[in-house]
């Protein structure tokens, strides 16, 4: 053992106590003093569990130890022994307690229950709670599982650009990137801001999706995926929208809508299974506080077939429903969250894949169906979250794509490189985008997306 090594508490808790000395480092969760001992509960974030440490009054700095409070940072060396407590397990008999960092009495995380709303205001300290420890260990597992899933299937990860000159959806809601002096920007003859003088020689934005770039690489490497930050300046102050979120976007050459729906289903089930296999303790903890049926639901979904219906069928189901919706379901209009949730939570009680949406409510690049009214799109809806992913088969015909873009009044010049992909060696291809935080919400059972990303960015909030 090097001087600098400590045993993670996760490892410690699974050890047989056979006269071994261990060093741990972590943060005090509680201190209880009796006449001859102090009982310290220490957590280091390696797992949900904490370890109990017995500090004997004979220790040289016992007075300082007994005066510690929640939040202190400590390094403790001790002997691992069978716990004397009712719960069994192991505990550490301290030989040495070093106080690394003190925490005054105003430490904001006191033992008494703290609300998720309050914890959002102290986003820098909330990872020290059991709840956030659990969420972020699950998030980490889903991150790892994502790479495992795609790499095992022969995908190549593409690091797509963050700053872009184009808008993938052909619509607004982007954050502009500029180095122009906003107090005194250069102007054109017409008096408009002259973006030819901006850093890139034209205006640029933060990306809303890596898809268009991913298509270029899919039509060369076959199967690619992007996994990166995505920015949307939409003014959606909802529990499911962030201004900055992470998106996983696979893109597959020679795949059609059915193939990509299958890939999306397999991926979602893989994520769930991976969390069930590796994060059971954290999921059980989250279940006990936030969602009674979390594990049951995840286990059910991991072993069920998803329902697949067309948008047209979805509208029929919604129109026949007993429920009174705020917005009446109407063919041609986008599904509202209340509609999505009815389908997945009430009607099917399973994830639902909705396909073939009206072309006018979907993006320009989606495969035009022979009916001339719908496109080969698919959204996956899950209980508690609503839309978790959106994807489509892409229009591979240069002519059809050009006509559609002209119809929508788009700038063909700007996307000429994208049209080239149809001009040179075009083929059937398809992909989807999964909002990573929506997946973390779904697997952890958390109801607000602000609680599954470390430092959420939402309208009027970019602190930390
Ligand atoms: P929504 O209707 O929920 O706003 P969208 O139709 O705008 O979603 P897409 O453009 O299809 O979403 O993006 C792909 C995925 O990215 C969505 O299925 C969702 O999981 C996720 N997503 C989209 N916008 C956000 C956001 N603002 N915050 C977090 N995740 C998002
Ligand atoms: Mn949106």
CSV table of C-alpha atoms and ligand atoms in Angstrom, one decimal:
chain,number,residue,atom,x,y,z
A,1,UNK,CA,0.0,0.0,0.0
A,2,UNK,CA,1.3,3.4,-0.9
A,3,UNK,CA,1.2,6.2,1.7
A,4,UNK,CA,-1.6,7.8,-0.2
A,5,UNK,CA,-4.0,4.9,-0.4
A,6,UNK,CA,-7.2,4.6,1.4
A,7,UNK,CA,-9.8,1.8,1.3
A,8,UNK,CA,-13.1,2.9,-0.4
A,9,UNK,CA,-15.9,2.3,2.1
A,10,UNK,CA,-17.6,0.2,-0.6
A,11,UNK,CA,-14.7,-2.2,-0.4
A,12,UNK,CA,-14.5,-2.0,3.4
A,13,UNK,CA,-18.1,-3.0,3.9
A,14,UNK,CA,-17.6,-6.2,2.0
A,15,UNK,CA,-14.4,-7.3,3.8
A,16,UNK,CA,-14.1,-10.1,6.3
A,17,UNK,CA,-12.9,-8.5,9.5
A,18,UNK,CA,-9.7,-10.6,10.0
A,19,UNK,CA,-7.4,-8.3,12.0
A,20,UNK,CA,-6.8,-5.9,9.1
A,21,UNK,CA,-5.9,-2.2,9.5
A,22,UNK,CA,-7.5,0.1,7.0
A,23,UNK,CA,-7.4,3.8,6.2
A,24,UNK,CA,-10.6,5.6,5.1
A,25,UNK,CA,-11.2,9.2,4.0
A,26,UNK,CA,-14.6,10.8,3.9
A,27,UNK,CA,-17.1,13.1,5.4
A,28,UNK,CA,-18.8,12.8,8.8
A,29,UNK,CA,-22.5,12.1,8.6
A,30,UNK,CA,-23.1,12.0,12.3
A,31,UNK,CA,-21.3,12.0,15.7
A,32,UNK,CA,-22.7,10.5,18.8
A,33,UNK,CA,-20.7,10.7,22.1
A,34,UNK,CA,-20.9,8.4,25.1
A,35,UNK,CA,-18.6,8.6,28.2
A,36,UNK,CA,-15.9,6.4,26.8
A,37,UNK,CA,-16.4,6.5,23.0
A,38,UNK,CA,-17.4,8.6,20.1
A,39,UNK,CA,-19.4,6.9,17.3
A,40,UNK,CA,-18.6,8.5,14.0
A,41,UNK,CA,-20.6,7.7,10.8
A,42,UNK,CA,-18.4,8.3,7.8
A,43,UNK,CA,-19.4,8.3,4.1
A,44,UNK,CA,-17.0,8.6,1.2
A,45,UNK,CA,-19.4,8.5,-1.8
A,46,UNK,CA,-18.1,5.2,-3.1
A,47,UNK,CA,-21.5,3.6,-2.2
A,48,UNK,CA,-24.8,4.3,-0.4
A,49,UNK,CA,-23.5,2.8,2.8
A,50,UNK,CA,-21.5,4.5,5.5
A,51,UNK,CA,-19.2,3.0,8.0
A,52,UNK,CA,-19.4,3.3,11.7
A,53,UNK,CA,-16.2,4.2,13.5
A,54,UNK,CA,-15.6,3.8,17.2
A,55,UNK,CA,-13.2,6.4,18.5
A,56,UNK,CA,-12.0,5.6,22.0
A,57,UNK,CA,-11.6,8.3,24.6
A,58,UNK,CA,-7.9,7.3,25.0
A,59,UNK,CA,-7.0,8.8,21.5
A,60,UNK,CA,-4.7,11.7,21.9
A,61,UNK,CA,-7.0,14.2,20.1
A,62,UNK,CA,-10.2,12.8,21.6
A,63,UNK,CA,-11.4,16.1,22.7
A,64,UNK,CA,-11.3,17.4,19.1
A,65,UNK,CA,-12.8,14.2,17.8
A,66,UNK,CA,-15.8,14.4,20.2
A,67,UNK,CA,-16.4,18.0,19.2
A,68,UNK,CA,-16.7,17.1,15.5
A,69,UNK,CA,-20.0,17.7,13.7
A,70,UNK,CA,-21.7,16.7,10.5
A,71,UNK,CA,-19.7,17.8,7.4
A,72,UNK,CA,-16.2,17.4,8.8
A,73,UNK,CA,-13.7,15.8,6.5
A,74,UNK,CA,-11.6,13.1,8.1
A,75,UNK,CA,-8.9,10.5,7.5
A,76,UNK,CA,-9.2,7.5,9.9
A,77,UNK,CA,-6.9,4.6,10.4
A,78,UNK,CA,-8.3,1.7,12.3
A,79,UNK,CA,-8.9,-2.0,12.8
A,80,UNK,CA,-11.8,-3.6,11.0
A,81,UNK,CA,-13.9,-5.6,13.5
A,82,UNK,CA,-17.3,-7.3,13.6
A,83,UNK,CA,-19.8,-4.6,14.5
A,84,UNK,CA,-21.2,-4.7,18.0
A,85,UNK,CA,-24.4,-3.0,16.8
A,86,UNK,CA,-27.7,-4.7,16.1
A,87,UNK,CA,-27.4,-4.5,12.4
A,88,UNK,CA,-24.2,-6.6,12.2
A,89,UNK,CA,-21.6,-6.1,9.5
A,90,UNK,CA,-18.3,-4.4,10.2
A,91,UNK,CA,-17.1,-1.3,11.9
A,92,UNK,CA,-13.8,0.4,12.3
A,93,UNK,CA,-12.0,0.7,15.7
A,94,UNK,CA,-10.0,4.0,15.2
A,95,UNK,CA,-6.3,4.0,16.0
A,96,UNK,CA,-5.9,7.5,14.6
A,97,UNK,CA,-8.3,10.2,13.5
A,98,UNK,CA,-7.0,13.1,11.5
A,99,UNK,CA,-9.3,16.1,11.0
A,100,UNK,CA,-8.7,17.2,7.4
A,101,UNK,CA,-11.4,19.9,7.1
A,102,UNK,CA,-13.7,21.4,9.7
A,103,UNK,CA,-17.3,22.3,9.1
A,104,UNK,CA,-18.8,25.1,11.2
A,105,UNK,CA,-22.2,24.9,12.7
A,106,UNK,CA,-23.8,26.7,9.7
A,107,UNK,CA,-23.1,23.7,7.5
A,108,UNK,CA,-26.2,23.7,5.4
A,109,UNK,CA,-26.8,20.0,5.3
A,110,UNK,CA,-28.0,19.1,8.7
A,111,UNK,CA,-29.5,15.7,9.6
A,112,UNK,CA,-33.1,16.8,9.4
A,113,UNK,CA,-34.8,16.1,6.0
A,114,UNK,CA,-34.1,18.7,3.4
A,115,UNK,CA,-36.3,19.3,0.4
A,116,UNK,CA,-35.1,18.8,-3.2
A,117,UNK,CA,-36.0,22.4,-3.9
A,118,UNK,CA,-33.7,23.6,-1.1
A,119,UNK,CA,-30.9,21.3,-2.3
A,120,UNK,CA,-31.1,22.9,-5.7
A,121,UNK,CA,-30.0,26.1,-4.1
A,122,UNK,CA,-26.9,24.4,-2.7
A,123,UNK,CA,-26.1,22.4,-5.8
A,124,UNK,CA,-22.4,22.4,-4.8
A,125,UNK,CA,-23.1,20.6,-1.5
A,126,UNK,CA,-26.1,18.3,-2.5
A,127,UNK,CA,-23.8,15.6,-3.8
A,128,UNK,CA,-23.0,14.9,-0.1
A,129,UNK,CA,-26.5,13.7,0.5
A,130,UNK,CA,-27.6,10.0,0.1
A,131,UNK,CA,-30.0,11.0,-2.6
A,132,UNK,CA,-27.5,12.7,-4.8
A,133,UNK,CA,-24.9,10.2,-4.2
A,134,UNK,CA,-27.3,7.5,-5.4
A,135,UNK,CA,-28.5,9.5,-8.5
A,136,UNK,CA,-25.0,10.3,-9.6
A,137,UNK,CA,-23.7,6.8,-9.2
A,138,UNK,CA,-26.7,5.6,-11.3
A,139,UNK,CA,-26.0,8.3,-13.9
A,140,UNK,CA,-22.4,7.2,-14.1
A,141,UNK,CA,-23.5,3.6,-14.7
A,142,UNK,CA,-25.8,4.7,-17.4
A,143,UNK,CA,-23.0,6.7,-19.0
A,144,UNK,CA,-20.7,3.7,-19.0
A,145,UNK,CA,-23.5,1.3,-20.2
A,146,UNK,CA,-24.1,3.6,-23.1
A,147,UNK,CA,-20.6,3.3,-24.3
A,148,UNK,CA,-20.6,-0.5,-23.7
A,149,UNK,CA,-23.8,-0.9,-25.6
A,150,UNK,CA,-22.7,0.9,-28.7
A,151,UNK,CA,-19.1,-0.2,-28.7
A,152,UNK,CA,-20.1,-3.9,-28.3
A,153,UNK,CA,-22.3,-3.4,-31.4
A,154,UNK,CA,-19.6,-2.0,-33.6
A,155,UNK,CA,-20.4,1.6,-33.3
A,156,UNK,CA,-17.7,4.4,-33.6
A,157,UNK,CA,-18.2,7.3,-31.2
A,158,UNK,CA,-18.1,10.7,-33.0
A,159,UNK,CA,-17.2,13.8,-31.1
A,160,UNK,CA,-19.5,16.2,-33.0
A,161,UNK,CA,-18.9,20.0,-32.8
A,162,UNK,CA,-20.4,22.1,-30.1
A,163,UNK,CA,-20.3,25.3,-32.0
A,164,UNK,CA,-22.2,25.2,-35.3
A,165,UNK,CA,-23.1,27.4,-38.2
A,166,UNK,CA,-26.4,25.6,-38.8
A,167,UNK,CA,-29.6,24.7,-36.9
A,168,UNK,CA,-30.4,21.0,-37.2
A,169,UNK,CA,-34.1,21.4,-36.9
A,170,UNK,CA,-34.3,24.5,-39.1
A,171,UNK,CA,-35.8,26.5,-36.3
A,172,UNK,CA,-34.8,29.0,-33.7
A,173,UNK,CA,-34.2,28.4,-30.0
A,174,UNK,CA,-30.4,28.5,-30.2
A,175,UNK,CA,-27.8,30.2,-28.1
A,176,UNK,CA,-25.7,32.5,-30.2
A,177,UNK,CA,-21.9,32.4,-29.9
A,178,UNK,CA,-20.2,35.7,-30.7
A,179,UNK,CA,-17.0,37.6,-30.0
A,180,UNK,CA,-18.5,40.9,-31.4
A,181,UNK,CA,-18.7,43.8,-29.0
A,182,UNK,CA,-22.3,43.8,-28.0
A,183,UNK,CA,-22.2,47.5,-27.0
A,184,UNK,CA,-20.9,48.5,-30.3
A,185,UNK,CA,-21.3,45.8,-33.0
A,186,UNK,CA,-20.1,46.4,-36.6
A,187,UNK,CA,-23.0,47.3,-38.8
A,188,UNK,CA,-23.8,46.7,-42.5
A,189,UNK,CA,-25.0,49.4,-44.9
A,190,UNK,CA,-28.6,48.4,-44.0
A,191,UNK,CA,-27.8,49.0,-40.4
A,192,UNK,CA,-27.9,45.4,-39.3
A,193,UNK,CA,-25.3,43.7,-37.2
A,194,UNK,CA,-22.5,42.6,-39.6
A,195,UNK,CA,-21.7,39.0,-38.7
A,196,UNK,CA,-19.2,38.7,-41.5
A,197,UNK,CA,-17.0,40.5,-39.0
A,198,UNK,CA,-17.8,37.9,-36.3
A,199,UNK,CA,-15.2,35.3,-35.3
A,200,UNK,CA,-16.2,32.7,-37.9
A,201,UNK,CA,-17.1,35.2,-40.6
A,202,UNK,CA,-20.8,34.4,-40.1
A,203,UNK,CA,-23.1,33.9,-37.2
A,204,UNK,CA,-22.7,30.8,-35.1
A,205,UNK,CA,-24.6,29.0,-32.4
A,206,UNK,CA,-24.3,26.3,-29.8
A,207,UNK,CA,-25.5,23.0,-31.2
A,208,UNK,CA,-29.0,21.7,-30.7
A,209,UNK,CA,-28.1,18.2,-32.0
A,210,UNK,CA,-25.1,16.4,-33.5
A,211,UNK,CA,-27.3,14.5,-35.9
A,212,UNK,CA,-26.4,16.2,-39.2
A,213,UNK,CA,-22.7,15.7,-38.5
A,214,UNK,CA,-23.3,12.1,-37.4
A,215,UNK,CA,-25.0,11.4,-40.8
A,216,UNK,CA,-21.8,12.3,-42.6
A,217,UNK,CA,-19.9,9.8,-40.6
A,218,UNK,CA,-22.5,7.1,-40.7
A,219,UNK,CA,-22.4,7.3,-44.5
A,220,UNK,CA,-18.7,6.4,-44.2
A,221,UNK,CA,-18.2,4.3,-41.1
A,222,UNK,CA,-21.6,2.6,-41.1
A,223,UNK,CA,-22.6,2.9,-37.4
A,224,UNK,CA,-21.7,5.9,-35.3
A,225,UNK,CA,-23.0,7.6,-32.1
A,226,UNK,CA,-22.5,11.0,-30.5
A,227,UNK,CA,-22.7,11.6,-26.8
A,228,UNK,CA,-22.3,15.2,-25.9
A,229,UNK,CA,-23.7,18.4,-24.5
A,230,UNK,CA,-26.6,20.0,-26.4
A,231,UNK,CA,-28.1,23.5,-25.9
A,232,UNK,CA,-31.6,24.7,-26.4
A,233,UNK,CA,-32.7,28.2,-25.6
A,234,UNK,CA,-36.3,27.2,-25.5
A,235,UNK,CA,-38.3,28.9,-22.8
A,236,UNK,CA,-39.7,25.7,-21.4
A,237,UNK,CA,-39.7,26.0,-17.7
A,238,UNK,CA,-40.9,22.4,-17.2
A,239,UNK,CA,-39.6,19.5,-15.0
A,240,UNK,CA,-38.3,17.8,-18.3
A,241,UNK,CA,-36.4,20.6,-20.0
A,242,UNK,CA,-32.9,21.9,-19.5
A,243,UNK,CA,-31.1,24.7,-21.5
A,244,UNK,CA,-28.0,22.5,-21.4
A,245,UNK,CA,-28.4,18.7,-21.5
A,246,UNK,CA,-26.6,15.6,-22.8
A,247,UNK,CA,-27.8,13.7,-25.8
A,248,UNK,CA,-26.9,10.3,-27.2
A,249,UNK,CA,-27.4,10.1,-31.0
A,250,UNK,CA,-26.7,6.9,-32.9
A,251,UNK,CA,-26.9,7.1,-36.7
A,252,UNK,CA,-26.9,3.9,-38.8
A,253,UNK,CA,-26.3,3.5,-42.5
A,254,UNK,CA,-28.6,0.9,-44.2
A,255,UNK,CA,-31.0,1.0,-41.3
A,256,UNK,CA,-34.7,1.9,-41.7
A,257,UNK,CA,-37.3,3.0,-39.2
A,258,UNK,CA,-38.0,-0.5,-37.9
A,259,UNK,CA,-34.3,-1.2,-37.4
A,260,UNK,CA,-33.8,2.0,-35.5
A,261,UNK,CA,-36.9,1.4,-33.3
A,262,UNK,CA,-35.4,-2.0,-32.4
A,263,UNK,CA,-32.1,-0.4,-31.6
A,264,UNK,CA,-33.7,2.2,-29.4
A,265,UNK,CA,-35.7,-0.5,-27.6
A,266,UNK,CA,-32.6,-2.7,-27.0
A,267,UNK,CA,-30.6,0.3,-25.8
A,268,UNK,CA,-33.2,1.5,-23.3
A,269,UNK,CA,-33.6,-2.1,-21.9
A,270,UNK,CA,-29.8,-2.4,-21.7
A,271,UNK,CA,-29.6,0.8,-19.7
A,272,UNK,CA,-32.3,-0.4,-17.3
A,273,UNK,CA,-30.8,-3.8,-16.9
A,274,UNK,CA,-27.4,-2.4,-16.3
A,275,UNK,CA,-28.7,-0.2,-13.5
A,276,UNK,CA,-30.6,-3.1,-12.0
A,277,UNK,CA,-27.4,-5.3,-12.1
A,278,UNK,CA,-25.0,-2.7,-10.7
A,279,UNK,CA,-26.9,-0.1,-8.8
A,280,UNK,CA,-29.5,-2.1,-6.8
A,281,UNK,CA,-28.6,-0.6,-3.5
A,282,UNK,CA,-28.9,3.0,-4.8
A,283,UNK,CA,-32.2,2.2,-6.6
A,284,UNK,CA,-33.6,0.6,-3.5
A,285,UNK,CA,-32.7,3.8,-1.6
A,286,UNK,CA,-34.3,6.0,-4.2
A,287,UNK,CA,-37.4,3.8,-4.2
A,288,UNK,CA,-37.8,4.1,-0.5
A,289,UNK,CA,-37.9,7.9,-0.7
A,290,UNK,CA,-39.3,8.9,-4.1
A,291,UNK,CA,-41.0,6.1,-6.0
A,292,UNK,CA,-42.6,3.1,-4.4
A,293,UNK,CA,-42.7,0.9,-7.4
A,294,UNK,CA,-39.4,1.8,-9.0
A,295,UNK,CA,-37.7,-1.6,-9.1
A,296,UNK,CA,-40.9,-3.4,-10.0
A,297,UNK,CA,-41.5,-1.0,-12.9
A,298,UNK,CA,-37.9,-1.2,-14.2
A,299,UNK,CA,-37.9,-5.0,-14.0
A,300,UNK,CA,-41.2,-5.2,-15.8
A,301,UNK,CA,-40.0,-2.9,-18.6
A,302,UNK,CA,-36.7,-4.6,-19.0
A,303,UNK,CA,-38.6,-7.9,-19.8
A,304,UNK,CA,-41.5,-6.6,-21.8
A,305,UNK,CA,-42.1,-5.8,-25.4
A,306,UNK,CA,-42.7,-2.1,-26.0
A,307,UNK,CA,-46.0,-1.1,-27.7
A,308,UNK,CA,-45.7,0.2,-31.2
A,309,UNK,CA,-48.5,2.3,-32.7
A,310,UNK,CA,-48.7,4.9,-35.5
A,311,UNK,CA,-49.4,8.5,-34.7
A,312,UNK,CA,-52.8,8.1,-36.4
A,313,UNK,CA,-53.6,5.2,-34.1
A,314,UNK,CA,-52.5,7.3,-31.1
A,315,UNK,CA,-54.8,10.1,-32.0
A,316,UNK,CA,-57.7,7.6,-32.3
A,317,UNK,CA,-56.9,6.2,-28.9
A,318,UNK,CA,-56.8,9.6,-27.4
A,319,UNK,CA,-60.0,10.7,-29.0
A,320,UNK,CA,-61.8,7.7,-27.6
A,321,UNK,CA,-60.3,8.1,-24.1
A,322,UNK,CA,-62.5,8.8,-21.1
A,323,UNK,CA,-60.1,11.5,-19.9
A,324,UNK,CA,-60.8,15.2,-20.5
A,325,UNK,CA,-57.6,16.7,-22.0
A,326,UNK,CA,-56.7,20.4,-21.8
A,327,UNK,CA,-55.8,20.2,-25.5
A,328,UNK,CA,-58.2,18.1,-27.6
A,329,UNK,CA,-56.2,15.5,-29.6
A,330,UNK,CA,-56.4,16.5,-33.2
A,331,UNK,CA,-54.7,14.8,-36.3
A,332,UNK,CA,-52.0,17.2,-37.5
A,333,UNK,CA,-51.1,18.7,-34.1
A,334,UNK,CA,-48.2,17.6,-32.0
A,335,UNK,CA,-48.9,15.3,-29.1
A,336,UNK,CA,-48.9,17.2,-25.8
A,337,UNK,CA,-47.3,15.9,-22.7
A,338,UNK,CA,-50.7,15.1,-21.3
A,339,UNK,CA,-51.4,12.9,-24.4
A,340,UNK,CA,-48.0,11.2,-24.2
A,341,UNK,CA,-48.5,10.4,-20.6
A,342,UNK,CA,-52.0,9.1,-21.1
A,343,UNK,CA,-50.8,6.7,-23.8
A,344,UNK,CA,-47.8,5.4,-21.8
A,345,UNK,CA,-49.1,5.6,-18.2
A,346,UNK,CA,-52.8,5.0,-18.4
A,347,UNK,CA,-53.6,3.2,-21.7
A,348,UNK,CA,-50.6,0.9,-22.2
A,349,UNK,CA,-48.7,1.2,-18.9
A,350,UNK,CA,-45.5,0.4,-20.9
A,351,UNK,CA,-43.1,2.3,-23.0
A,352,UNK,CA,-44.8,3.2,-26.3
A,353,UNK,CA,-43.2,3.8,-29.7
A,354,UNK,CA,-45.2,6.2,-31.8
A,355,UNK,CA,-44.3,6.2,-35.5
A,356,UNK,CA,-45.2,8.1,-38.7
A,357,UNK,CA,-46.1,11.6,-37.6
A,358,UNK,CA,-47.6,14.3,-39.8
A,359,UNK,CA,-44.8,15.8,-41.9
A,360,UNK,CA,-45.7,19.4,-40.9
A,361,UNK,CA,-44.8,18.9,-37.3
A,362,UNK,CA,-41.5,17.1,-37.9
A,363,UNK,CA,-38.1,18.1,-39.1
A,364,UNK,CA,-37.2,18.6,-42.8
A,365,UNK,CA,-34.8,15.6,-43.0
A,366,UNK,CA,-37.3,12.9,-42.1
A,367,UNK,CA,-38.2,10.2,-44.7
A,368,UNK,CA,-41.3,11.1,-46.6
A,369,UNK,CA,-43.9,8.3,-46.6
A,370,UNK,CA,-45.8,7.3,-49.8
A,371,UNK,CA,-49.0,8.7,-48.3
A,372,UNK,CA,-47.4,12.2,-48.8
A,373,UNK,CA,-48.8,13.2,-45.4
A,374,UNK,CA,-46.6,11.5,-42.8
A,375,UNK,CA,-42.9,10.9,-42.3
A,376,UNK,CA,-40.9,8.0,-40.9
A,377,UNK,CA,-40.4,9.4,-37.4
A,378,UNK,CA,-40.6,7.6,-34.1
A,379,UNK,CA,-40.8,8.9,-30.6
A,380,UNK,CA,-40.5,6.6,-27.5
A,381,UNK,CA,-42.7,7.6,-24.6
A,382,UNK,CA,-42.2,6.2,-21.1
A,383,UNK,CA,-44.2,6.5,-17.9
A,384,UNK,CA,-43.3,9.3,-15.6
A,385,UNK,CA,-41.2,11.1,-18.3
A,386,UNK,CA,-43.1,11.2,-21.5
A,387,UNK,CA,-40.9,11.6,-24.6
A,388,UNK,CA,-37.5,10.0,-23.8
A,389,UNK,CA,-36.2,9.7,-27.4
A,390,UNK,CA,-37.0,10.9,-30.9
A,391,UNK,CA,-35.7,9.5,-34.1
A,392,UNK,CA,-36.4,8.9,-37.7
A,393,UNK,CA,-35.4,7.3,-41.0
A,394,UNK,CA,-33.8,10.1,-43.0
A,395,UNK,CA,-34.8,11.2,-46.4
A,396,UNK,CA,-32.1,9.9,-48.7
A,397,UNK,CA,-33.4,11.2,-52.0
A,398,UNK,CA,-31.7,14.4,-53.1
A,399,UNK,CA,-34.7,15.6,-55.0
A,400,UNK,CA,-37.3,15.0,-52.3
A,401,UNK,CA,-35.1,16.5,-49.6
A,402,UNK,CA,-34.4,19.6,-51.7
A,403,UNK,CA,-38.1,20.1,-52.5
A,404,UNK,CA,-39.0,19.8,-48.8
A,405,UNK,CA,-36.3,22.3,-47.8
A,406,UNK,CA,-37.5,24.8,-50.3
A,407,UNK,CA,-41.1,24.3,-49.2
A,408,UNK,CA,-39.9,25.1,-45.7
A,409,UNK,CA,-38.0,28.2,-46.8
A,410,UNK,CA,-34.7,26.9,-45.7
A,411,UNK,CA,-31.2,28.1,-46.7
A,412,UNK,CA,-30.0,25.4,-49.1
A,413,UNK,CA,-26.6,27.1,-49.4
A,414,UNK,CA,-25.8,26.7,-45.8
A,415,UNK,CA,-26.7,23.0,-45.8
A,416,UNK,CA,-25.1,22.2,-49.2
A,417,UNK,CA,-22.7,19.9,-47.5
A,418,UNK,CA,-25.6,18.0,-46.0
A,419,UNK,CA,-27.3,17.7,-49.4
A,420,UNK,CA,-24.0,16.4,-50.8
A,421,UNK,CA,-24.5,13.3,-48.6
A,422,UNK,CA,-27.5,12.6,-50.9
A,423,UNK,CA,-25.7,13.5,-54.0
A,424,UNK,CA,-22.7,11.2,-53.5
A,425,UNK,CA,-23.4,7.6,-52.6
A,426,UNK,CA,-26.6,8.1,-50.7
A,427,UNK,CA,-28.4,5.2,-48.9
A,428,UNK,CA,-31.1,4.4,-46.5
A,429,UNK,CA,-30.1,5.5,-43.0
A,430,UNK,CA,-31.8,6.3,-39.7
A,431,UNK,CA,-31.0,7.4,-36.2
A,432,UNK,CA,-32.4,8.7,-32.9
A,433,UNK,CA,-31.6,11.1,-30.1
A,434,UNK,CA,-32.0,10.1,-26.4
A,435,UNK,CA,-32.0,12.9,-23.9
A,436,UNK,CA,-29.6,11.4,-21.4
A,437,UNK,CA,-31.1,13.3,-18.4
A,438,UNK,CA,-34.6,12.0,-19.4
A,439,UNK,CA,-33.1,8.5,-19.2
A,440,UNK,CA,-31.6,9.2,-15.8
A,441,UNK,CA,-34.9,10.5,-14.6
A,442,UNK,CA,-36.6,7.4,-15.8
A,443,UNK,CA,-34.2,5.0,-14.2
A,444,UNK,CA,-33.9,6.8,-10.9
A,445,UNK,CA,-37.6,7.7,-10.6
A,446,UNK,CA,-36.7,11.3,-10.0
A,447,UNK,CA,-39.6,13.7,-11.1
A,448,UNK,CA,-37.5,16.8,-11.9
A,449,UNK,CA,-34.8,16.9,-14.5
A,450,UNK,CA,-32.9,19.5,-12.4
A,451,UNK,CA,-32.1,16.7,-9.9
A,452,UNK,CA,-30.3,14.4,-12.3
A,453,UNK,CA,-27.7,16.8,-13.8
A,454,UNK,CA,-25.0,18.2,-11.6
A,455,UNK,CA,-25.5,21.9,-12.1
A,456,UNK,CA,-28.7,22.5,-14.0
A,457,UNK,CA,-29.1,25.4,-16.5
A,458,UNK,CA,-32.7,26.6,-17.0
A,459,UNK,CA,-34.3,29.9,-17.8
A,460,UNK,CA,-33.0,32.5,-15.3
A,461,UNK,CA,-30.7,30.1,-13.7
A,462,UNK,CA,-27.0,29.5,-14.6
A,463,UNK,CA,-25.4,29.6,-11.1
A,464,UNK,CA,-22.5,27.5,-10.0
B,1,LIG,P1,-39.8,17.8,-26.2
B,1,LIG,O1,-41.0,17.6,-27.1
B,1,LIG,O2,-39.8,17.0,-25.0
B,1,LIG,O3,-39.4,19.2,-26.0
B,1,LIG,P2,-38.2,17.5,-28.6
B,1,LIG,O4,-39.2,16.9,-29.5
B,1,LIG,O5,-37.9,18.9,-28.7
B,1,LIG,O6,-38.6,17.1,-27.1
B,1,LIG,P3,-36.0,16.2,-29.9
B,1,LIG,O7,-35.6,17.4,-30.7
B,1,LIG,O8,-36.5,15.0,-30.6
B,1,LIG,O9,-36.9,16.6,-28.7
B,1,LIG,O10,-34.7,15.8,-29.1
B,1,LIG,C1,-34.3,14.4,-28.8
B,1,LIG,C2,-34.4,14.1,-27.3
B,1,LIG,O11,-33.7,15.0,-26.6
B,1,LIG,C3,-35.8,14.1,-26.8
B,1,LIG,O12,-36.5,12.9,-27.0
B,1,LIG,C4,-35.6,14.4,-25.3
B,1,LIG,O13,-35.3,13.1,-24.7
B,1,LIG,C5,-34.4,15.2,-25.3
B,1,LIG,N1,-34.6,16.6,-25.1
B,1,LIG,C6,-35.1,17.5,-26.0
B,1,LIG,N2,-35.2,18.8,-25.5
B,1,LIG,C7,-34.7,18.7,-24.2
B,1,LIG,C8,-34.4,19.6,-23.2
B,1,LIG,N3,-34.7,20.9,-23.4
B,1,LIG,N4,-33.9,19.2,-22.0
B,1,LIG,C9,-33.6,17.9,-21.9
B,1,LIG,N5,-33.8,16.9,-22.8
B,1,LIG,C10,-34.3,17.3,-24.0
B,2,LIG,MN1,-38.3,20.5,-27.3
